[in-house]
GROMACS .gro file of C-alpha atoms in nm:
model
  321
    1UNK     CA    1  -0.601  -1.853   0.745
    2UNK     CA    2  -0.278  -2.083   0.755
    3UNK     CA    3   0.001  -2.127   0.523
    4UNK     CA    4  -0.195  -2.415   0.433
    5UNK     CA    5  -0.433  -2.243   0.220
    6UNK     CA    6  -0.200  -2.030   0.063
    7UNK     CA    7   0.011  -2.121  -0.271
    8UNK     CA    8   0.342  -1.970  -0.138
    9UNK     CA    9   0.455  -2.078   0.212
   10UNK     CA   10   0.783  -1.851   0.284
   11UNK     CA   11   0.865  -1.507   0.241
   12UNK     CA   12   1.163  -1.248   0.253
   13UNK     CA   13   1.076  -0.931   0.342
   14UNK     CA   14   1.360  -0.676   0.232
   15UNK     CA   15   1.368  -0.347   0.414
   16UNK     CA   16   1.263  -0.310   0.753
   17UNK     CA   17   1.135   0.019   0.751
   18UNK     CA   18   0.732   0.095   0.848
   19UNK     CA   19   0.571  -0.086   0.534
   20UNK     CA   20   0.847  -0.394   0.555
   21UNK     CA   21   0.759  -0.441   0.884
   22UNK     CA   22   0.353  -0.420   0.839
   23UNK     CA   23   0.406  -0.666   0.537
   24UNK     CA   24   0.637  -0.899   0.798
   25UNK     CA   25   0.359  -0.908   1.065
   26UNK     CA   26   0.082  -0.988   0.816
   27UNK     CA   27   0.303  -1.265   0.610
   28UNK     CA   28   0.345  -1.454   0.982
   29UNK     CA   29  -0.040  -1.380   1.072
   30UNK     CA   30  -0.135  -1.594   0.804
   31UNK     CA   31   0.111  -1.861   0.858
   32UNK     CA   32   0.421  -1.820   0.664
   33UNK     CA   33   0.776  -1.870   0.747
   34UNK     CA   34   0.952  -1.529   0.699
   35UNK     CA   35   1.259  -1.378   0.675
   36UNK     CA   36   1.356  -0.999   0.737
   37UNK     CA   37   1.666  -0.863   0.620
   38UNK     CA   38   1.789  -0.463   0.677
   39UNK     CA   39   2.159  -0.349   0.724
   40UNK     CA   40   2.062  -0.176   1.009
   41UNK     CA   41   2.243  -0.318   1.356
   42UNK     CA   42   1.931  -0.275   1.597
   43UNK     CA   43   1.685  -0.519   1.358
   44UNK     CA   44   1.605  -0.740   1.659
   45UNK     CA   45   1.519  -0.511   1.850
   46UNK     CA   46   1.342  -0.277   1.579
   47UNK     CA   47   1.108  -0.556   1.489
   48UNK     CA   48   1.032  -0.663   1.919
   49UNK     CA   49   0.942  -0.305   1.978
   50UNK     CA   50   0.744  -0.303   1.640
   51UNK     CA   51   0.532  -0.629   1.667
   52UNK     CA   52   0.311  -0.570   1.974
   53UNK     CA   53   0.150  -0.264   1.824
   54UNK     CA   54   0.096  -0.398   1.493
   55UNK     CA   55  -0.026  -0.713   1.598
   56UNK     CA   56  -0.303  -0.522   1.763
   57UNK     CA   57  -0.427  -0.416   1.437
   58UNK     CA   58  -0.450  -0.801   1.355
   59UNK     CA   59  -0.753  -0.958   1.480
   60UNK     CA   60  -0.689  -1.271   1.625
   61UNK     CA   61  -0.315  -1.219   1.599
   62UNK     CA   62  -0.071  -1.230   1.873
   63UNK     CA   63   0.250  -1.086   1.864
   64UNK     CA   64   0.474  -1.387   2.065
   65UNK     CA   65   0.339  -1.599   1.731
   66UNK     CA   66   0.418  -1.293   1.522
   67UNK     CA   67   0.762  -1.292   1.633
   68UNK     CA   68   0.773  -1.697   1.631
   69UNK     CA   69   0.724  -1.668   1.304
   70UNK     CA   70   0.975  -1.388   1.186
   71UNK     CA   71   1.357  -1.500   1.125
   72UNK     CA   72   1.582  -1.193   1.138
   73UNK     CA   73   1.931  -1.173   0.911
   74UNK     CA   74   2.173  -0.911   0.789
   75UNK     CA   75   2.246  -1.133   0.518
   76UNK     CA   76   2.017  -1.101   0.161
   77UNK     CA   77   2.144  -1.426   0.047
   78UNK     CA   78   2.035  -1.601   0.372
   79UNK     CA   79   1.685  -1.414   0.358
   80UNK     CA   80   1.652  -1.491   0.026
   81UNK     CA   81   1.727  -1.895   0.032
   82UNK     CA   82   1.438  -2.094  -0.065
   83UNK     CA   83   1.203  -1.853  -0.057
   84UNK     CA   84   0.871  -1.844  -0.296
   85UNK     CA   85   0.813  -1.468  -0.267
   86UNK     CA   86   1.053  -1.169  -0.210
   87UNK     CA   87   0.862  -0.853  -0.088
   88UNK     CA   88   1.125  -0.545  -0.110
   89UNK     CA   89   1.070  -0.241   0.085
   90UNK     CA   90   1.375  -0.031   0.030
   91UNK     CA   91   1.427   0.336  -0.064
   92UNK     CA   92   1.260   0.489  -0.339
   93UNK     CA   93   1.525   0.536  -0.545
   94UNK     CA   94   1.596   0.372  -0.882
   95UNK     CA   95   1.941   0.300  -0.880
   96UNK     CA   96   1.908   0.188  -0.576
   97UNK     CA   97   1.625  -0.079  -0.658
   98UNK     CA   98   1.804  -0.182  -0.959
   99UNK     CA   99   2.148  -0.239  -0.765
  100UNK     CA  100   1.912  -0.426  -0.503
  101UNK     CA  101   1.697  -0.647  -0.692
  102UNK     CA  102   2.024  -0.781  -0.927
  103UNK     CA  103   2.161  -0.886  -0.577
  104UNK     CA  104   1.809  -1.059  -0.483
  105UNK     CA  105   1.801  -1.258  -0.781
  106UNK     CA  106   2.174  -1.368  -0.792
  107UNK     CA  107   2.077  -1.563  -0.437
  108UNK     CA  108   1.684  -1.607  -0.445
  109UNK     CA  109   1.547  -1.944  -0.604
  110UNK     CA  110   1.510  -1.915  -0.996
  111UNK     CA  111   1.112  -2.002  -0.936
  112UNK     CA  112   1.072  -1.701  -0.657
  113UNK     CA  113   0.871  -1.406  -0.758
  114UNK     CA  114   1.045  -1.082  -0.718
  115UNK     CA  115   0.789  -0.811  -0.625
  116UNK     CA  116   0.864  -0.461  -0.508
  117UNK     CA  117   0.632  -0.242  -0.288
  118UNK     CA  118   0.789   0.090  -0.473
  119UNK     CA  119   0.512   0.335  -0.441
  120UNK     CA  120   0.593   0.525  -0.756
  121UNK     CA  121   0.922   0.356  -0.957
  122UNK     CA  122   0.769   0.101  -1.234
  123UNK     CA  123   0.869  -0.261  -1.238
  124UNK     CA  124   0.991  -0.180  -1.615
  125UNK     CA  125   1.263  -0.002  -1.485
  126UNK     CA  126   1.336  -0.170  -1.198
  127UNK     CA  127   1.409  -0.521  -1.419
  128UNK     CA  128   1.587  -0.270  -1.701
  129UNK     CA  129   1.961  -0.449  -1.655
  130UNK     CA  130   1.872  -0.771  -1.542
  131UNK     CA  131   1.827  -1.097  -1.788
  132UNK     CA  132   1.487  -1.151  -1.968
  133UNK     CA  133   1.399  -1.483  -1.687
  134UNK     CA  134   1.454  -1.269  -1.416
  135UNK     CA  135   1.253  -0.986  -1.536
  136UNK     CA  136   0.972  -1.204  -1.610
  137UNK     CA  137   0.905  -1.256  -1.228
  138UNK     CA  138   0.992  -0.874  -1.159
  139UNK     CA  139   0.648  -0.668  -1.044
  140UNK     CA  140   0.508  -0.414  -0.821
  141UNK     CA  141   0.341  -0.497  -0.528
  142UNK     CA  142   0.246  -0.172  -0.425
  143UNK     CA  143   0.030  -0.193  -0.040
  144UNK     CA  144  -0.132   0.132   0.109
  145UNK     CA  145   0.021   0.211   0.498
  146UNK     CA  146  -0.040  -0.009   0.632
  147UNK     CA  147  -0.057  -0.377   0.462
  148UNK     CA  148  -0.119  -0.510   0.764
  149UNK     CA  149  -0.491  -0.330   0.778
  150UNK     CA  150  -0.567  -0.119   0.458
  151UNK     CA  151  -0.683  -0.384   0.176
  152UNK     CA  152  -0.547  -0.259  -0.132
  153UNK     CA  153  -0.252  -0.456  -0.305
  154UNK     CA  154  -0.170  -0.244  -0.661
  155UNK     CA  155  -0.015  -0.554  -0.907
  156UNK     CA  156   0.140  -0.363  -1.170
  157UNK     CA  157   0.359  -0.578  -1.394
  158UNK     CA  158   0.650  -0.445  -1.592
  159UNK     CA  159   0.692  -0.464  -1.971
  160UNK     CA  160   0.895  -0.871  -1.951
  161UNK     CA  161   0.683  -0.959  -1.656
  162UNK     CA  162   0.502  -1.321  -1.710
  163UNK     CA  163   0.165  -1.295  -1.716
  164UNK     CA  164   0.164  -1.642  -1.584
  165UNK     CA  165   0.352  -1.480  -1.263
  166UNK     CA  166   0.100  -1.228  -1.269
  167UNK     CA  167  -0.229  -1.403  -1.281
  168UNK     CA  168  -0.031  -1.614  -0.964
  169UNK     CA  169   0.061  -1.323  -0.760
  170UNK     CA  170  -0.254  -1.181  -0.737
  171UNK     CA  171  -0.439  -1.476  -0.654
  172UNK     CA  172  -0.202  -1.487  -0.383
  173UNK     CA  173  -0.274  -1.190  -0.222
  174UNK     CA  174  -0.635  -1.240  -0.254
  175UNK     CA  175  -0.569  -1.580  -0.051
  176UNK     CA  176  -0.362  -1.380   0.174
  177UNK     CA  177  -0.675  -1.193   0.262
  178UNK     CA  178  -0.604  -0.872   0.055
  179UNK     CA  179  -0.757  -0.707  -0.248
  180UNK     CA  180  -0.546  -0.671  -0.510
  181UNK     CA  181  -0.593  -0.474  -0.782
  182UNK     CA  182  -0.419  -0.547  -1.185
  183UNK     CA  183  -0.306  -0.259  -1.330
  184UNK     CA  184  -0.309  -0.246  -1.699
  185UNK     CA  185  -0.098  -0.027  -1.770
  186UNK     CA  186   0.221   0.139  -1.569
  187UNK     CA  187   0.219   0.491  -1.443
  188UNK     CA  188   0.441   0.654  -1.225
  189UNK     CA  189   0.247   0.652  -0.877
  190UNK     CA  190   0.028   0.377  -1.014
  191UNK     CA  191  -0.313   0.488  -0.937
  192UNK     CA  192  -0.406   0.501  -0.552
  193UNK     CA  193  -0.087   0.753  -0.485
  194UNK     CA  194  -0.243   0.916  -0.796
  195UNK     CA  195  -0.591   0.977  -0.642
  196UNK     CA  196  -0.383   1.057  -0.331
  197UNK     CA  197  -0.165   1.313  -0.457
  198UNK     CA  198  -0.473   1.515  -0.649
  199UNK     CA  199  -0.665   1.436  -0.324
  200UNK     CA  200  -0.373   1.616  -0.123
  201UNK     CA  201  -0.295   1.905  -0.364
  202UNK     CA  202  -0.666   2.074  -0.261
  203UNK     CA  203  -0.656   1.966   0.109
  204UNK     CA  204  -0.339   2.177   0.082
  205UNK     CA  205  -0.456   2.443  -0.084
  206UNK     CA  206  -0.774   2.495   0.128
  207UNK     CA  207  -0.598   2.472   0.479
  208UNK     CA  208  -0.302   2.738   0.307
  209UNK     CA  209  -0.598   2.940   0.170
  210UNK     CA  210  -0.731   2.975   0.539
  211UNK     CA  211  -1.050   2.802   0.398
  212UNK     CA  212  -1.055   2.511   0.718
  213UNK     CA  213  -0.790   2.447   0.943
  214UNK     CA  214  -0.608   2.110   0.885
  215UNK     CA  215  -0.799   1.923   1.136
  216UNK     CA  216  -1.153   2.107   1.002
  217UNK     CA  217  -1.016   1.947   0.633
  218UNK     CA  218  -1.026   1.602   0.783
  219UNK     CA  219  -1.338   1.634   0.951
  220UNK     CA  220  -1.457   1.711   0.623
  221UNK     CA  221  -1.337   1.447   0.453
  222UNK     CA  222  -1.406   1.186   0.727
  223UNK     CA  223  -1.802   1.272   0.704
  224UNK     CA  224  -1.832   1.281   0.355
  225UNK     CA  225  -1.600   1.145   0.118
  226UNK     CA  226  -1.395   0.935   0.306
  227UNK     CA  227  -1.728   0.771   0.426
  228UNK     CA  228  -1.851   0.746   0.100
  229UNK     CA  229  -1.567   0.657  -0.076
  230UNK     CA  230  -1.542   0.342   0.187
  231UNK     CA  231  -1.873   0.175   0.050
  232UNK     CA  232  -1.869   0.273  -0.301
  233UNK     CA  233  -1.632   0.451  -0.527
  234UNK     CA  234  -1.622   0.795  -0.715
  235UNK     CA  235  -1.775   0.675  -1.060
  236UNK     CA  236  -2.046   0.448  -0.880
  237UNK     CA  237  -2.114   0.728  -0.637
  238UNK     CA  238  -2.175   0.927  -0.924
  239UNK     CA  239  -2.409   0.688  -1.104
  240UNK     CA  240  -2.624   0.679  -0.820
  241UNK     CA  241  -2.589   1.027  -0.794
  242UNK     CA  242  -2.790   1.091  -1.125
  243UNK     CA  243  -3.130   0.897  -0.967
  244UNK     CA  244  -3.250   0.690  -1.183
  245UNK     CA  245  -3.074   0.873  -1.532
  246UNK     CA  246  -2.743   0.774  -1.367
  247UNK     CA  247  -2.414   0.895  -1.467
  248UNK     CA  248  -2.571   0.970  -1.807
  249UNK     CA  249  -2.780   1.211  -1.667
  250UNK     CA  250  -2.535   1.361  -1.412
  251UNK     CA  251  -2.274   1.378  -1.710
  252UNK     CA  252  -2.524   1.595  -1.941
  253UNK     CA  253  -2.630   1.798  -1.586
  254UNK     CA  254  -2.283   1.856  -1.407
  255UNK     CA  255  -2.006   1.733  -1.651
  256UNK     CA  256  -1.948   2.103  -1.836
  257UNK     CA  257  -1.996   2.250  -1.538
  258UNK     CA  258  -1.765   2.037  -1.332
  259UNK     CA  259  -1.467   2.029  -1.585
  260UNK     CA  260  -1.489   2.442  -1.535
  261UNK     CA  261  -1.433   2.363  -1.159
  262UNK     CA  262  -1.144   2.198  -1.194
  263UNK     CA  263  -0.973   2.476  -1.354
  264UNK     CA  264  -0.989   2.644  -1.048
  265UNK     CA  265  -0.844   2.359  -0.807
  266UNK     CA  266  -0.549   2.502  -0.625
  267UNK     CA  267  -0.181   2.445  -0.721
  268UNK     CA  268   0.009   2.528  -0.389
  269UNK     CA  269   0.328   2.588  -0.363
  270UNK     CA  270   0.551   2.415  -0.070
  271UNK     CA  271   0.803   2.719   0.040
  272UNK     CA  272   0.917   2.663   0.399
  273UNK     CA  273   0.670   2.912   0.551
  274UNK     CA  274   0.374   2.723   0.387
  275UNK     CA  275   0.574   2.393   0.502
  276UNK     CA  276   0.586   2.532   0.856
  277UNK     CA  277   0.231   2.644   0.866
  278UNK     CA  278   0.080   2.300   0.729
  279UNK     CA  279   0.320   2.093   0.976
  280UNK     CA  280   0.226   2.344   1.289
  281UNK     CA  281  -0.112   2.269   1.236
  282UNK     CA  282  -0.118   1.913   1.192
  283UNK     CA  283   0.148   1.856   1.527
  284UNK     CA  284  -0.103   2.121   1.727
  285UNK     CA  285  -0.423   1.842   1.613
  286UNK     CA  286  -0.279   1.545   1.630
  287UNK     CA  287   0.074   1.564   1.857
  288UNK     CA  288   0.389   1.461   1.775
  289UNK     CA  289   0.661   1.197   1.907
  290UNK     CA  290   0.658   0.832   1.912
  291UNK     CA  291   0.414   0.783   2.198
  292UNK     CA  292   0.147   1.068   1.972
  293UNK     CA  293   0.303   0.817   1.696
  294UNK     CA  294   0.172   0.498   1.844
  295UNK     CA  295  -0.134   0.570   2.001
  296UNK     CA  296  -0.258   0.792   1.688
  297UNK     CA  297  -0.184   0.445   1.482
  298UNK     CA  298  -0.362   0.196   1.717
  299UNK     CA  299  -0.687   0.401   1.670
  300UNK     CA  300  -0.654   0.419   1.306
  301UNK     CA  301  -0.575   0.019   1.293
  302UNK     CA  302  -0.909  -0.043   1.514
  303UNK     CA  303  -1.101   0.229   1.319
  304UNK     CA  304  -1.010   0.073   0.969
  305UNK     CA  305  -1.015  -0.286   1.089
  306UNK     CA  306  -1.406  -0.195   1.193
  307UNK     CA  307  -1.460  -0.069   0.811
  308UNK     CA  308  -1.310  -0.367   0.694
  309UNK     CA  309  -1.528  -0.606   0.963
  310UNK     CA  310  -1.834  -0.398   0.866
  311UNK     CA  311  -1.783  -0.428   0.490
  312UNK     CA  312  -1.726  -0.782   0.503
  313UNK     CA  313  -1.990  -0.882   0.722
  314UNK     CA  314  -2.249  -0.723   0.416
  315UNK     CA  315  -2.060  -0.902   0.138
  316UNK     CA  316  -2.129  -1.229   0.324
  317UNK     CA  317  -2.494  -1.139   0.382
  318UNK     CA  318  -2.535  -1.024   0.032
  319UNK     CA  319  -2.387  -1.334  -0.112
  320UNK     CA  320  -2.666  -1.545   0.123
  321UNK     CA  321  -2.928  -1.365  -0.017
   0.00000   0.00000   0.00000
């Protein structure tokens, strides 16, 4: 895919930190002119040691054209000239967002959508000071680590967003090659970091319980779940679960039953021996350091990019038949 087929044809990518420089990599991949802007000194160099790895997890993707492609600047107002999309990645902080994105849209084209890839801060608040035009192209753009591989774009407008700006953004990311997702409603944590977070709270509990060892917990989750979960999701799964009565019948079987269960889920708490205990066992399984780091990453990107080849390859064959 070129720049050619896709609606917008420049980016800035605010924040160089592990998801703005995924969402840099992936922007050039498909063509587009980009800009990255961080106040950091070492950018340059940040993104050249950066690129190589991630355009591994690109196929077809090489990272001299990755880099060809990316435009580096300390300067927001030069990032932000002329662009059609601004994709911030800074620091989850509100204040800090709000102080941001009123400097973004002082110097970004009046036409530019303004989206954020905040993992948990609504675009509501985000856009609270700024004037009712600028709001309107003010959303969440929420990837999962990393954009460059894992599908999922989370479009969660704010309560001025556009829906014209909206219904344009997401078809953008679906021509980027994404799936994005339209949230109708905002949430703190949106919904994947939801699932995530419940998803976490028992993996915690079970490996502090001395139920499986952190490692055990993954293995467990690789061959089931995560597997599962991969093809089709919980409340599908669950309709097929019921045989042929579906999730009707697995509702009036396992529904009383399984609402009892989850009064039992754990609630851990994080004190700094339980901290120590979950971090000693993940470092002992899976090393530590950046070359544990990179290695660790570039099997995950060639793992998921084999889901995503896999999963592909049987939508095309099911839309032939």
């Amino acid at each position: 895919m070129t720049s050619n087929d896709l609606r917008w044809k420049s980016v800035a990518v605010v924040g160089a930190g592990t998801i703005g420089l995924s969402w840099a990599a992936l922007f050039a991949a498909r063509g587009m002119q980009v800009r990255l802007t961080d106040p950091r000194d070492d950018l340059a160099q940040v993104l050249s040691e950066a690129v190589p790895s991630i355009a591994a997890g690109i196929p077809g993707a090489s990272a001299a054209d990755l880099l060809g492609r990316i435009e580096v600047t300390s300067s927001m107002p030069e990032a932000v000239r002329g662009v059609d999309l601004v994709q911030e990645n800074g620091p989850e902080r509100l204040d800090f967002k709000q102080e941001l994105f009123a400097e973004i849209a002082e110097h970004a084209p009046s036409r530019a959508v303004l989206a954020s890839s905040s993992s948990g801060i609504v675009a509501t608040d985000i856009a609270e000071q700024l004037p009712a035009e600028v709001a309107a192209r003010v959303l969440i753009a929420h990837p999962f680590n990393p954009p460059h591989v894992v599908p999922l774009v989370e479009v969660v407008p704010g309560e001025r967003t556009g829906e014209d700006v909206v219904r344009a953004t997401v078809e953008f990311y679906r021509e980027l090659g994404k799936t994005p997702v339209r949230l109708h409603k905002e949430v703190p944590g949106f919904a994947a970091n939801r699932l995530q977070g419940a998803i976490m709270q028992e993996a915690i509990s079970l490996v502090l319980d001395g139920v499986v060892s952190a490692s055990e917990l993954d293995t467990v989750m690789k061959a089931s779940l995560g597997g599962r979960y991969a093809t089709i999701g919980p409340f599908e799964s669950f309709h097929l679960g019921g045989g042929p009565g579906g999730i009707r019948h697995m509702m009036g079987h396992l529904g009383l039953r399984m609402a009892e269960q989850w009064k039992g889920l754990g609630r851990p708490e994080l004190t700094p021996a339980a901290v120590e205990e979950l971090v000693g066992q993940i470092e002992s399984a899976y090393g530590s350091g950046p070359h544990a780091y990179l290695e660790r990453s570039e099997t995950r990107d060639r793992k998921h990019n084999a889901i995503n080849a896999a999963l592909d390859a049987e939508a095309d064959g099911a839309d032939q038949n």
